[in-house]
Amino acid sequence: MSTARTIATRPRVGPRRESRPELRFGFAPLLAVVAALGLLMVAVGNNAARLDEAHAQPLFWGGLIVIYAPIALRLFSVSASREERIALSILLGGSLYVFKVLYEPTSFNLHDELGTWRQTSDLISSGRALSDNPIVTGYAGFPGLELFTSALSKLGDLRIFLSGTIVIGLARLALMLGLFLFLERATRSSRAAGIGVALYACNPSFLYFDSQFGYESIALVIAAALLLATVDWSDPRSLGRRRSPAGLIAAMAILSATLAITHHMTSYAMVGFLGLWALMIAFAGGRGARGAAAAVSPSRFAFSRAPWLDGPGLPALFLALAAGGWFAFEASHVTTAELGSVLKEAIESVIHLITGESGSKTLFQSAGQTNTTAARVLGIASIVPLLALIPLGLLRTWRGRGAPNPLWRALSVVALFYPLTMLLRFTQAGTETSQRASEFVFLGLAFLGGLLLSELPWGGDRSRRLRLGLGLSALTTVIFLGGFIVGESPVTRQPGPFLVGGEARAISPQGLAAAQFAASKLPPGSRVLVDRPNSTLISSYGYLDRVSGSIEGISVTRVFTSKRFDAIDQRVISNDEIDYIVVDRRLTHEPPAGGYYFESTEPDANTYESPLDLAALRKFNRLRGLSRIFDNGAIAIYDTSGLRSE
Amino acid sequence: MRSPDLAIACGVAVVGLLVSIADPGHWLQGAVLAPLVLVVPGYAIAAALFPPAAIRSLDRVVYSFVFSLSAASLGGLALQLVLGLDRVAWLALLALITLAASAVARWRRGAPPIQQTGIARAIRLPRSPLWAIAFLAALTIAAGAIAVAINGVHEQQSRQRFASLWALPGQTDTGATWIETGVWNHGGPGRYTLEISGDGQAILSRQLQLASNQRWSAKLRPEPPPGTEALRVTLKHGSTPYRSLELSLGEAE
């Protein structure tokens, strides 16, 4: 392990410049240029995809390989220095963040990003946090990212888009560094840490979901910092524990509080992981942290009466208190509304699958979007090595040589969740849960991969080592590309022409014009019925509040799908106090690429074989009392004030 | 003991206050005040919690960012209970946290020796400038990639040529009808005709010549015949009807 070099008792005299070690970046500067060229390929490929040109895919995938493979190869190398590995880890994270920015470099266009934009914008204009969010319910109770971004926007006089891009970009760089340092301390090897970071980047959420302007992206870096502090706290021989135990305790408390107000799922996952780690120490009979504690002089922060607090138990307690308190006093409603439905649907769909009440979802296929055979092969090829890694890792961490290491065991248990998350992908509802779990599960996989692959026998001549390195970097590149395929629908991997229900690809200039009209001419907070992609624009830039769900047991989406406007539609509009209806006529052109037009619970979600009936949208034109107040060809906005009963 | 790092942190906070008062404008303000949000409070908090050599320098980098996030989010959350989070409030909060944490750090550095017994061995940059040149080249190429992507987005958007027509009815105090209407041209230059009719009768017509991306709007008094239930606003491109709106003037049955 490369430890920090300290001089225990030497007086503080400045050593001569020549005697100081020189930073050894090795191949990192060269690989930075290579990665930048890869980004250029991706940018050109994305532009070609926007115009539906044939060379879009080769450039895009080629660019991804050019970014990832050389860095992975060098991280496998035995000759790279610690500094080079750190530089490469940061370079990999940074490059892949720019990769995400290249998708849409002028504004936010993902659903959750626009939800965060609205929350931040409301915070900036009102000066108050915790306002309701019409796009993502959970944002109303977890304002950490919005507070940070609004501070930057206000003080730096920057657009929210620019502030958010800077904040998430810096968070990504800090995450890669924090993850490297954590894995380095866990494995006691900078090489294992570098390999672990390369593997972590293979998680299906890494490229887009965890790079977006959303609370989970920022929560991950807080979690990484908390892990770093916990490792130091749990090791009585660490610099921090010996020299500033009170500082470490305060740091863990601050980080726990920050995480608790920033993201529910990451907080709960971290409580679980730290608790698991503490349990492993207890099962190991205290031979972990406490065993080491006995070897050094006791400090006033040694918890002799509650030894479990000497290790990860203390931050677990802090985080459980912070997250529990925040849930109880502020965020219970939004957390239950958001997580409850996702988990409930996932569990129900798995039960239905087991009991045979419903069939399984076809892998690599969703809502009529099918991957090519090559993509399917790559997807499966990415899963198999990771599944193989788990039993080997369990053997190494539970039956391997040396004293039991509770942290290793806890991380290996985390990796065990990977097969379970893969099983969830056999159901439609479970896919989202699986996707969201990947950034946590991959911490365990990254650790096991780093540990096992760095322990492979790397002896022999240079050409043998090179062959081994090439083979392993090719394998991790397959895992990386396959992870992206597993996690992202074929139609949303690259930008492209307008696509009905295609998330970011359904964001269009016409939708933006409608949102700008709403923002400038309609009362903010008016209640609006609108399809999902346009709802993100109308509810963010347009400042209207999207209405979803059902009222009196009737789904509000019925207003769009009924062929004739009837009394039930009238009831929905009147009783749910709908002010405006936004109609996108393009919905009648094709079935939704994302599986649904309005919301995931609509009756025909994920089963559409033909587009929405034209008559269902035309009915609004002939309706007495309904005013069409905006029209740009694709999108019309109707005012219901003349229609609503008194 | 001298603490140049803390002096710089406090300096950024003070300069931030001055810059904010002077309000010099966009980029300079951003350049000076962005570090006060993103790094400086976190660095000061990390310095207060961890004296030199209590943690490694790279740990400090991670903590500097994350504690800055903590300062803004936890501090902002507490402050908004009593004050609106405007520019002054943010500036005061972050400057105060920086100054207070720096004071604690300075005090802890002056305290006894255990923190001073170990110092991180300084590392120097490579002598050859090639690494810097390569990183600079990489940054330039990456910036070029972003520029290419921005250009691609603009080109895709420019291919979408359309015009938006909108209209909102209202009534004056005397009960007369007026319409606020507008046309936003998202395409090339074009000649349009705006017509307002009621019960099939033309009431008002207006010729429009709009440049590319030009917006036009006006408040019109169409004076519909008595008993008119709905007004139709039509936008013609040349002589062809291009967009139309229906404005209900009465209550639903």
PDB file of C-alpha atoms in Angstrom, chain A residues 1-13 17-25 28-30 32-33 36-37 39-40 43-44 47 50-51 82 86-87 98 101-106 123-124 126-130 143-145 147-148 150-152 154-158 166-167 170-171 174 177-178 181 184-185 218 221-222 225 228-229 232 239-240 242-244 246-248 250-251 254-255 257-258 261-262 326 496-498 509-510 513 516-517 520-522 621 624-633 641-644 646, chain B residues 1 20 23 25-27 29-31 33-39 45 48-56 58-59 61-63 65-74 76-77 79-88 90-91 94 108 114-128 130-135 137-139 141-142 144-157 159-169 180 184 186 215 217 229 232 242-253:
ATOM      1  CA  MET A   1       0.000   0.000   0.000  1.00  0.00           C
ATOM      2  CA  SER A   2       1.259   3.427  -0.779  1.00  0.00           C
ATOM      3  CA  THR A   3       0.978   5.291   2.413  1.00  0.00           C
ATOM      4  CA  ALA A   4       1.443   9.001   2.900  1.00  0.00           C
ATOM      5  CA  ARG A   5       5.016   9.637   3.617  1.00  0.00           C
ATOM      6  CA  THR A   6       5.398  11.410   6.874  1.00  0.00           C
ATOM      7  CA  ILE A   7       8.379  12.347   8.922  1.00  0.00           C
ATOM      8  CA  ALA A   8       7.444  11.637  12.485  1.00  0.00           C
ATOM      9  CA  THR A   9       9.728  13.844  14.490  1.00  0.00           C
ATOM     10  CA  ARG A  10      11.851  15.723  12.002  1.00  0.00           C
ATOM     11  CA  PRO A  11      11.906  19.475  12.675  1.00  0.00           C
ATOM     12  CA  ARG A  12      10.090  21.501  10.131  1.00  0.00           C
ATOM     13  CA  VAL A  13      12.897  22.619   7.935  1.00  0.00           C
ATOM     14  CA  ARG A  17      14.053  21.072  -3.753  1.00  0.00           C
ATOM     15  CA  GLU A  18      16.071  18.337  -5.432  1.00  0.00           C
ATOM     16  CA  SER A  19      15.397  15.882  -2.608  1.00  0.00           C
ATOM     17  CA  ARG A  20      11.657  16.108  -3.025  1.00  0.00           C
ATOM     18  CA  PRO A  21      10.116  13.294  -5.063  1.00  0.00           C
ATOM     19  CA  GLU A  22       8.869  14.204  -8.480  1.00  0.00           C
ATOM     20  CA  LEU A  23       5.264  13.583  -9.488  1.00  0.00           C
ATOM     21  CA  ARG A  24       5.185  10.778 -11.998  1.00  0.00           C
ATOM     22  CA  PHE A  25       2.213  11.159 -14.295  1.00  0.00           C
ATOM     23  CA  ALA A  28      -1.619  10.027 -18.057  1.00  0.00           C
ATOM     24  CA  PRO A  29      -0.943  13.196 -20.121  1.00  0.00           C
ATOM     25  CA  LEU A  30      -0.779  11.172 -23.323  1.00  0.00           C
ATOM     26  CA  ALA A  32      -5.659  12.561 -21.682  1.00  0.00           C
ATOM     27  CA  VAL A  33      -5.048  13.563 -25.286  1.00  0.00           C
ATOM     28  CA  ALA A  36     -10.047  13.979 -25.679  1.00  0.00           C
ATOM     29  CA  LEU A  37      -9.809  12.622 -29.226  1.00  0.00           C
ATOM     30  CA  LEU A  39     -14.646  12.748 -27.021  1.00  0.00           C
ATOM     31  CA  LEU A  40     -14.238  14.490 -30.360  1.00  0.00           C
ATOM     32  CA  ALA A  43     -19.261  14.679 -30.559  1.00  0.00           C
ATOM     33  CA  VAL A  44     -19.060  14.165 -34.320  1.00  0.00           C
ATOM     34  CA  ASN A  47     -24.033  15.291 -34.546  1.00  0.00           C
ATOM     35  CA  ARG A  50     -28.956  14.194 -34.765  1.00  0.00           C
ATOM     36  CA  LEU A  51     -29.216  14.263 -38.543  1.00  0.00           C
ATOM     37  CA  ARG A  82       0.295   5.785  -7.664  1.00  0.00           C
ATOM     38  CA  ILE A  86      -4.943   8.702  -9.475  1.00  0.00           C
ATOM     39  CA  ALA A  87      -4.608  10.957 -12.528  1.00  0.00           C
ATOM     40  CA  VAL A  98     -17.896  15.295 -20.705  1.00  0.00           C
ATOM     41  CA  VAL A 101     -22.399  16.741 -21.577  1.00  0.00           C
ATOM     42  CA  LEU A 102     -21.902  16.128 -25.307  1.00  0.00           C
ATOM     43  CA  TYR A 103     -25.390  14.614 -25.489  1.00  0.00           C
ATOM     44  CA  GLU A 104     -26.924  18.042 -24.923  1.00  0.00           C
ATOM     45  CA  PRO A 105     -24.374  20.782 -24.233  1.00  0.00           C
ATOM     46  CA  THR A 106     -26.745  23.748 -24.338  1.00  0.00           C
ATOM     47  CA  LEU A 123     -35.444  28.320  -4.634  1.00  0.00           C
ATOM     48  CA  ILE A 124     -33.664  31.179  -6.368  1.00  0.00           C
ATOM     49  CA  SER A 126     -38.447  32.547  -3.530  1.00  0.00           C
ATOM     50  CA  GLY A 127     -35.351  32.296  -1.343  1.00  0.00           C
ATOM     51  CA  ARG A 128     -36.901  29.245   0.347  1.00  0.00           C
ATOM     52  CA  ALA A 129     -36.087  25.563   0.020  1.00  0.00           C
ATOM     53  CA  LEU A 130     -38.461  22.590   0.235  1.00  0.00           C
ATOM     54  CA  PRO A 143     -32.758  20.164  -1.231  1.00  0.00           C
ATOM     55  CA  GLY A 144     -28.974  19.634  -0.861  1.00  0.00           C
ATOM     56  CA  LEU A 145     -28.083  19.917  -4.543  1.00  0.00           C
ATOM     57  CA  LEU A 147     -29.141  24.803  -2.286  1.00  0.00           C
ATOM     58  CA  PHE A 148     -25.560  24.346  -3.461  1.00  0.00           C
ATOM     59  CA  SER A 150     -28.520  28.171  -6.209  1.00  0.00           C
ATOM     60  CA  ALA A 151     -25.663  29.571  -4.086  1.00  0.00           C
ATOM     61  CA  LEU A 152     -23.381  29.316  -7.116  1.00  0.00           C
ATOM     62  CA  LYS A 154     -26.740  33.680  -7.183  1.00  0.00           C
ATOM     63  CA  LEU A 155     -23.186  34.594  -6.270  1.00  0.00           C
ATOM     64  CA  GLY A 156     -21.562  33.769  -9.593  1.00  0.00           C
ATOM     65  CA  ASP A 157     -24.410  35.304 -11.577  1.00  0.00           C
ATOM     66  CA  LEU A 158     -24.579  32.116 -13.639  1.00  0.00           C
ATOM     67  CA  ILE A 166     -20.043  22.822 -12.964  1.00  0.00           C
ATOM     68  CA  VAL A 167     -21.328  21.384  -9.681  1.00  0.00           C
ATOM     69  CA  LEU A 170     -16.706  18.770  -9.855  1.00  0.00           C
ATOM     70  CA  ALA A 171     -18.705  16.176  -7.928  1.00  0.00           C
ATOM     71  CA  ALA A 174     -14.222  14.328  -6.407  1.00  0.00           C
ATOM     72  CA  LEU A 177     -10.741  10.591  -6.273  1.00  0.00           C
ATOM     73  CA  GLY A 178     -12.720   9.630  -3.169  1.00  0.00           C
ATOM     74  CA  LEU A 181      -8.712   6.603  -1.979  1.00  0.00           C
ATOM     75  CA  GLU A 184      -6.859   1.978  -1.954  1.00  0.00           C
ATOM     76  CA  ARG A 185      -7.283   1.871   1.795  1.00  0.00           C
ATOM     77  CA  ILE A 218     -24.178  14.632  -5.860  1.00  0.00           C
ATOM     78  CA  VAL A 221     -19.631  11.990  -3.670  1.00  0.00           C
ATOM     79  CA  ILE A 222     -20.902  12.705  -0.150  1.00  0.00           C
ATOM     80  CA  ALA A 225     -16.325  11.162   1.535  1.00  0.00           C
ATOM     81  CA  LEU A 228     -13.224   7.784   3.480  1.00  0.00           C
ATOM     82  CA  ALA A 229     -13.784   9.272   6.922  1.00  0.00           C
ATOM     83  CA  ASP A 232      -9.928   6.446   8.863  1.00  0.00           C
ATOM     84  CA  LEU A 239      -3.465   9.518  10.650  1.00  0.00           C
ATOM     85  CA  GLY A 240      -6.870  11.023  11.260  1.00  0.00           C
ATOM     86  CA  ARG A 242      -4.470   9.357  15.913  1.00  0.00           C
ATOM     87  CA  ARG A 243      -4.161  13.050  15.284  1.00  0.00           C
ATOM     88  CA  SER A 244      -7.664  14.419  15.113  1.00  0.00           C
ATOM     89  CA  ALA A 246     -12.647  14.778  17.326  1.00  0.00           C
ATOM     90  CA  GLY A 247     -12.240  16.179  13.826  1.00  0.00           C
ATOM     91  CA  LEU A 248     -13.121  12.806  12.344  1.00  0.00           C
ATOM     92  CA  ALA A 250     -17.327  15.996  13.541  1.00  0.00           C
ATOM     93  CA  ALA A 251     -16.608  15.254   9.882  1.00  0.00           C
ATOM     94  CA  ILE A 254     -21.480  16.774   9.093  1.00  0.00           C
ATOM     95  CA  LEU A 255     -21.287  14.368   6.171  1.00  0.00           C
ATOM     96  CA  ALA A 257     -26.350  15.354   7.937  1.00  0.00           C
ATOM     97  CA  THR A 258     -25.473  16.535   4.439  1.00  0.00           C
ATOM     98  CA  ILE A 261     -30.869  16.092   3.358  1.00  0.00           C
ATOM     99  CA  THR A 262     -29.539  15.365  -0.112  1.00  0.00           C
ATOM    100  CA  TRP A 326     -35.095  14.040   8.383  1.00  0.00           C
ATOM    101  CA  GLY A 496     -31.317  11.966 -32.652  1.00  0.00           C
ATOM    102  CA  PRO A 497     -34.366  13.222 -34.497  1.00  0.00           C
ATOM    103  CA  PHE A 498     -37.617  13.719 -32.573  1.00  0.00           C
ATOM    104  CA  PRO A 509     -38.051  23.266 -30.049  1.00  0.00           C
ATOM    105  CA  GLN A 510     -41.838  23.182 -30.361  1.00  0.00           C
ATOM    106  CA  ALA A 513     -41.719  27.297 -27.409  1.00  0.00           C
ATOM    107  CA  GLN A 516     -41.788  29.688 -22.974  1.00  0.00           C
ATOM    108  CA  PHE A 517     -45.308  30.824 -23.797  1.00  0.00           C
ATOM    109  CA  SER A 520     -44.547  34.389 -20.029  1.00  0.00           C
ATOM    110  CA  LYS A 521     -48.330  34.399 -20.359  1.00  0.00           C
ATOM    111  CA  LEU A 522     -49.962  31.855 -18.036  1.00  0.00           C
ATOM    112  CA  ASN A 621     -60.930  21.126 -31.303  1.00  0.00           C
ATOM    113  CA  ARG A 624     -67.555  24.131 -26.720  1.00  0.00           C
ATOM    114  CA  GLY A 625     -66.128  26.188 -23.873  1.00  0.00           C
ATOM    115  CA  LEU A 626     -62.569  25.034 -24.490  1.00  0.00           C
ATOM    116  CA  SER A 627     -60.263  27.738 -25.856  1.00  0.00           C
ATOM    117  CA  ARG A 628     -57.237  26.853 -27.954  1.00  0.00           C
ATOM    118  CA  ILE A 629     -54.911  29.650 -26.887  1.00  0.00           C
ATOM    119  CA  PHE A 630     -51.611  28.427 -28.320  1.00  0.00           C
ATOM    120  CA  ASP A 631     -50.664  26.480 -31.407  1.00  0.00           C
ATOM    121  CA  ASN A 632     -47.364  25.899 -33.153  1.00  0.00           C
ATOM    122  CA  GLY A 633     -48.373  23.060 -35.412  1.00  0.00           C
ATOM    123  CA  SER A 641     -61.792  27.868 -17.807  1.00  0.00           C
ATOM    124  CA  GLY A 642     -64.910  27.984 -19.996  1.00  0.00           C
ATOM    125  CA  LEU A 643     -65.386  24.247 -19.630  1.00  0.00           C
ATOM    126  CA  ARG A 644     -65.047  23.749 -15.903  1.00  0.00           C
ATOM    127  CA  GLU A 646     -68.824  26.189 -11.367  1.00  0.00           C
TER     128      GLU A 646
ATOM    129  CA  MET B   1       2.761  29.954  13.065  1.00  0.00           C
ATOM    130  CA  SER B  20     -20.194  41.750  -4.498  1.00  0.00           C
ATOM    131  CA  ASP B  23     -20.879  44.419  -8.633  1.00  0.00           C
ATOM    132  CA  GLY B  25     -20.484  42.259 -13.846  1.00  0.00           C
ATOM    133  CA  HIS B  26     -20.670  38.836 -15.253  1.00  0.00           C
ATOM    134  CA  TRP B  27     -17.459  36.860 -15.730  1.00  0.00           C
ATOM    135  CA  GLN B  29     -18.006  38.156 -10.530  1.00  0.00           C
ATOM    136  CA  GLY B  30     -18.320  34.492 -11.420  1.00  0.00           C
ATOM    137  CA  ALA B  31     -14.563  33.955 -11.397  1.00  0.00           C
ATOM    138  CA  LEU B  33     -17.220  34.238  -6.245  1.00  0.00           C
ATOM    139  CA  ALA B  34     -17.438  30.695  -7.629  1.00  0.00           C
ATOM    140  CA  PRO B  35     -14.506  29.482  -5.451  1.00  0.00           C
ATOM    141  CA  LEU B  36     -16.256  30.975  -2.433  1.00  0.00           C
ATOM    142  CA  VAL B  37     -19.106  28.551  -3.058  1.00  0.00           C
ATOM    143  CA  LEU B  38     -17.343  25.505  -4.463  1.00  0.00           C
ATOM    144  CA  VAL B  39     -14.095  25.126  -2.547  1.00  0.00           C
ATOM    145  CA  ILE B  45     -13.921  23.483   7.465  1.00  0.00           C
ATOM    146  CA  ALA B  48     -10.594  23.320  11.215  1.00  0.00           C
ATOM    147  CA  LEU B  49     -11.379  19.620  11.613  1.00  0.00           C
ATOM    148  CA  PHE B  50      -8.064  18.248  10.443  1.00  0.00           C
ATOM    149  CA  PRO B  51      -4.850  20.089  11.259  1.00  0.00           C
ATOM    150  CA  PRO B  52      -1.945  19.652   8.838  1.00  0.00           C
ATOM    151  CA  ALA B  53      -0.764  16.048   8.580  1.00  0.00           C
ATOM    152  CA  ALA B  54      -3.909  14.749  10.266  1.00  0.00           C
ATOM    153  CA  ILE B  55      -5.148  13.653   6.854  1.00  0.00           C
ATOM    154  CA  ARG B  56      -3.524  13.220   3.499  1.00  0.00           C
ATOM    155  CA  LEU B  58      -5.743  14.194  -1.474  1.00  0.00           C
ATOM    156  CA  ASP B  59      -8.303  13.466   1.240  1.00  0.00           C
ATOM    157  CA  VAL B  61      -9.187  17.788  -1.822  1.00  0.00           C
ATOM    158  CA  VAL B  62     -12.258  15.539  -1.543  1.00  0.00           C
ATOM    159  CA  TYR B  63     -13.312  17.077   1.770  1.00  0.00           C
ATOM    160  CA  PHE B  65     -15.519  20.067  -2.163  1.00  0.00           C
ATOM    161  CA  VAL B  66     -17.890  18.014  -0.030  1.00  0.00           C
ATOM    162  CA  PHE B  67     -17.700  20.300   3.006  1.00  0.00           C
ATOM    163  CA  SER B  68     -18.378  23.262   0.688  1.00  0.00           C
ATOM    164  CA  LEU B  69     -21.528  21.424  -0.312  1.00  0.00           C
ATOM    165  CA  SER B  70     -22.281  20.888   3.377  1.00  0.00           C
ATOM    166  CA  ALA B  71     -21.747  24.575   4.131  1.00  0.00           C
ATOM    167  CA  ALA B  72     -24.147  25.692   1.424  1.00  0.00           C
ATOM    168  CA  SER B  73     -26.771  23.005   1.959  1.00  0.00           C
ATOM    169  CA  LEU B  74     -26.874  22.720   5.755  1.00  0.00           C
ATOM    170  CA  GLY B  76     -28.620  27.470   3.605  1.00  0.00           C
ATOM    171  CA  LEU B  77     -31.278  25.162   4.996  1.00  0.00           C
ATOM    172  CA  LEU B  79     -30.685  30.229   7.233  1.00  0.00           C
ATOM    173  CA  GLN B  80     -33.813  30.025   5.065  1.00  0.00           C
ATOM    174  CA  LEU B  81     -35.850  29.403   8.195  1.00  0.00           C
ATOM    175  CA  VAL B  82     -35.241  33.007   9.217  1.00  0.00           C
ATOM    176  CA  LEU B  83     -34.103  34.791   6.060  1.00  0.00           C
ATOM    177  CA  GLY B  84     -34.778  34.559   2.364  1.00  0.00           C
ATOM    178  CA  LEU B  85     -31.779  33.150   0.523  1.00  0.00           C
ATOM    179  CA  ASP B  86     -30.901  36.139  -1.589  1.00  0.00           C
ATOM    180  CA  ARG B  87     -27.465  37.124  -2.798  1.00  0.00           C
ATOM    181  CA  VAL B  88     -26.510  38.972   0.379  1.00  0.00           C
ATOM    182  CA  TRP B  90     -25.561  33.581   0.620  1.00  0.00           C
ATOM    183  CA  LEU B  91     -22.517  35.817   0.630  1.00  0.00           C
ATOM    184  CA  LEU B  94     -20.431  31.455   3.137  1.00  0.00           C
ATOM    185  CA  ARG B 108      -5.917  24.455  16.416  1.00  0.00           C
ATOM    186  CA  ILE B 114       1.060  16.418  18.089  1.00  0.00           C
ATOM    187  CA  GLN B 115      -0.282  17.927  14.887  1.00  0.00           C
ATOM    188  CA  GLN B 116       3.100  19.381  14.081  1.00  0.00           C
ATOM    189  CA  THR B 117       5.164  16.255  14.444  1.00  0.00           C
ATOM    190  CA  GLY B 118       4.342  14.826  11.076  1.00  0.00           C
ATOM    191  CA  ILE B 119       4.430  16.780   7.898  1.00  0.00           C
ATOM    192  CA  ALA B 120       3.585  15.551   4.486  1.00  0.00           C
ATOM    193  CA  ARG B 121       6.567  15.336   2.275  1.00  0.00           C
ATOM    194  CA  ALA B 122       6.170  17.860  -0.502  1.00  0.00           C
ATOM    195  CA  ILE B 123       6.091  16.610  -4.031  1.00  0.00           C
ATOM    196  CA  ARG B 124       7.338  18.629  -6.954  1.00  0.00           C
ATOM    197  CA  LEU B 125       5.962  18.776 -10.457  1.00  0.00           C
ATOM    198  CA  PRO B 126       7.831  16.998 -13.255  1.00  0.00           C
ATOM    199  CA  ARG B 127      10.673  19.050 -14.757  1.00  0.00           C
ATOM    200  CA  SER B 128       9.700  18.409 -18.334  1.00  0.00           C
ATOM    201  CA  LEU B 130       5.514  17.981 -21.811  1.00  0.00           C
ATOM    202  CA  TRP B 131       2.946  16.785 -19.294  1.00  0.00           C
ATOM    203  CA  ALA B 132       1.501  20.286 -19.000  1.00  0.00           C
ATOM    204  CA  ILE B 133       1.472  20.724 -22.752  1.00  0.00           C
ATOM    205  CA  ALA B 134      -0.294  17.369 -23.182  1.00  0.00           C
ATOM    206  CA  PHE B 135      -2.940  18.144 -20.553  1.00  0.00           C
ATOM    207  CA  ALA B 137      -3.835  19.967 -25.548  1.00  0.00           C
ATOM    208  CA  ALA B 138      -6.344  17.483 -24.097  1.00  0.00           C
ATOM    209  CA  LEU B 139      -8.365  20.298 -22.550  1.00  0.00           C
ATOM    210  CA  ILE B 141      -9.517  19.155 -27.798  1.00  0.00           C
ATOM    211  CA  ALA B 142     -12.232  18.428 -25.200  1.00  0.00           C
ATOM    212  CA  GLY B 144     -13.401  21.647 -29.208  1.00  0.00           C
ATOM    213  CA  ALA B 145     -15.582  18.537 -28.822  1.00  0.00           C
ATOM    214  CA  ILE B 146     -18.062  20.524 -26.754  1.00  0.00           C
ATOM    215  CA  ALA B 147     -18.041  23.318 -29.355  1.00  0.00           C
ATOM    216  CA  VAL B 148     -18.718  20.753 -32.092  1.00  0.00           C
ATOM    217  CA  ALA B 149     -21.617  19.352 -30.057  1.00  0.00           C
ATOM    218  CA  ILE B 150     -23.083  22.827 -29.444  1.00  0.00           C
ATOM    219  CA  ASN B 151     -22.865  23.519 -33.148  1.00  0.00           C
ATOM    220  CA  GLY B 152     -24.643  20.225 -33.845  1.00  0.00           C
ATOM    221  CA  VAL B 153     -27.497  21.096 -31.480  1.00  0.00           C
ATOM    222  CA  HIS B 154     -27.926  24.510 -33.074  1.00  0.00           C
ATOM    223  CA  GLU B 155     -27.908  23.023 -36.560  1.00  0.00           C
ATOM    224  CA  GLN B 156     -30.542  20.465 -35.578  1.00  0.00           C
ATOM    225  CA  GLN B 157     -32.702  23.179 -34.030  1.00  0.00           C
ATOM    226  CA  ARG B 159     -33.846  22.805 -39.227  1.00  0.00           C
ATOM    227  CA  GLN B 160     -37.060  23.041 -37.223  1.00  0.00           C
ATOM    228  CA  ARG B 161     -38.875  25.942 -38.873  1.00  0.00           C
ATOM    229  CA  PHE B 162     -42.242  26.853 -37.484  1.00  0.00           C
ATOM    230  CA  ALA B 163     -44.239  29.726 -36.034  1.00  0.00           C
ATOM    231  CA  SER B 164     -46.225  29.815 -32.814  1.00  0.00           C
ATOM    232  CA  LEU B 165     -49.514  31.679 -32.626  1.00  0.00           C
ATOM    233  CA  TRP B 166     -51.045  32.545 -29.301  1.00  0.00           C
ATOM    234  CA  ALA B 167     -53.942  34.592 -28.071  1.00  0.00           C
ATOM    235  CA  LEU B 168     -55.490  35.340 -24.687  1.00  0.00           C
ATOM    236  CA  PRO B 169     -58.893  36.980 -24.344  1.00  0.00           C
ATOM    237  CA  GLU B 180     -53.648  39.900 -26.460  1.00  0.00           C
ATOM    238  CA  TRP B 184     -43.258  33.907 -32.564  1.00  0.00           C
ATOM    239  CA  HIS B 186     -38.962  30.219 -35.226  1.00  0.00           C
ATOM    240  CA  ARG B 215     -41.525  37.881 -31.868  1.00  0.00           C
ATOM    241  CA  SER B 217     -47.390  40.743 -29.990  1.00  0.00           C
ATOM    242  CA  GLU B 229     -69.635  32.902 -28.489  1.00  0.00           C
ATOM    243  CA  ARG B 232     -61.248  32.584 -34.264  1.00  0.00           C
ATOM    244  CA  TYR B 242     -51.237  28.234 -41.244  1.00  0.00           C
ATOM    245  CA  ARG B 243     -52.374  28.306 -37.613  1.00  0.00           C
ATOM    246  CA  SER B 244     -55.692  28.983 -35.967  1.00  0.00           C
ATOM    247  CA  LEU B 245     -56.985  29.446 -32.444  1.00  0.00           C
ATOM    248  CA  GLU B 246     -60.478  29.373 -30.961  1.00  0.00           C
ATOM    249  CA  LEU B 247     -61.267  31.605 -28.033  1.00  0.00           C
ATOM    250  CA  SER B 248     -64.458  30.903 -26.132  1.00  0.00           C
ATOM    251  CA  LEU B 249     -66.157  34.047 -24.931  1.00  0.00           C
ATOM    252  CA  GLY B 250     -69.091  32.484 -23.108  1.00  0.00           C
ATOM    253  CA  GLU B 251     -69.663  29.929 -20.368  1.00  0.00           C
ATOM    254  CA  ALA B 252     -69.999  26.236 -21.045  1.00  0.00           C
ATOM    255  CA  GLU B 253     -73.453  24.774 -21.270  1.00  0.00           C
TER     256      GLU B 253
END
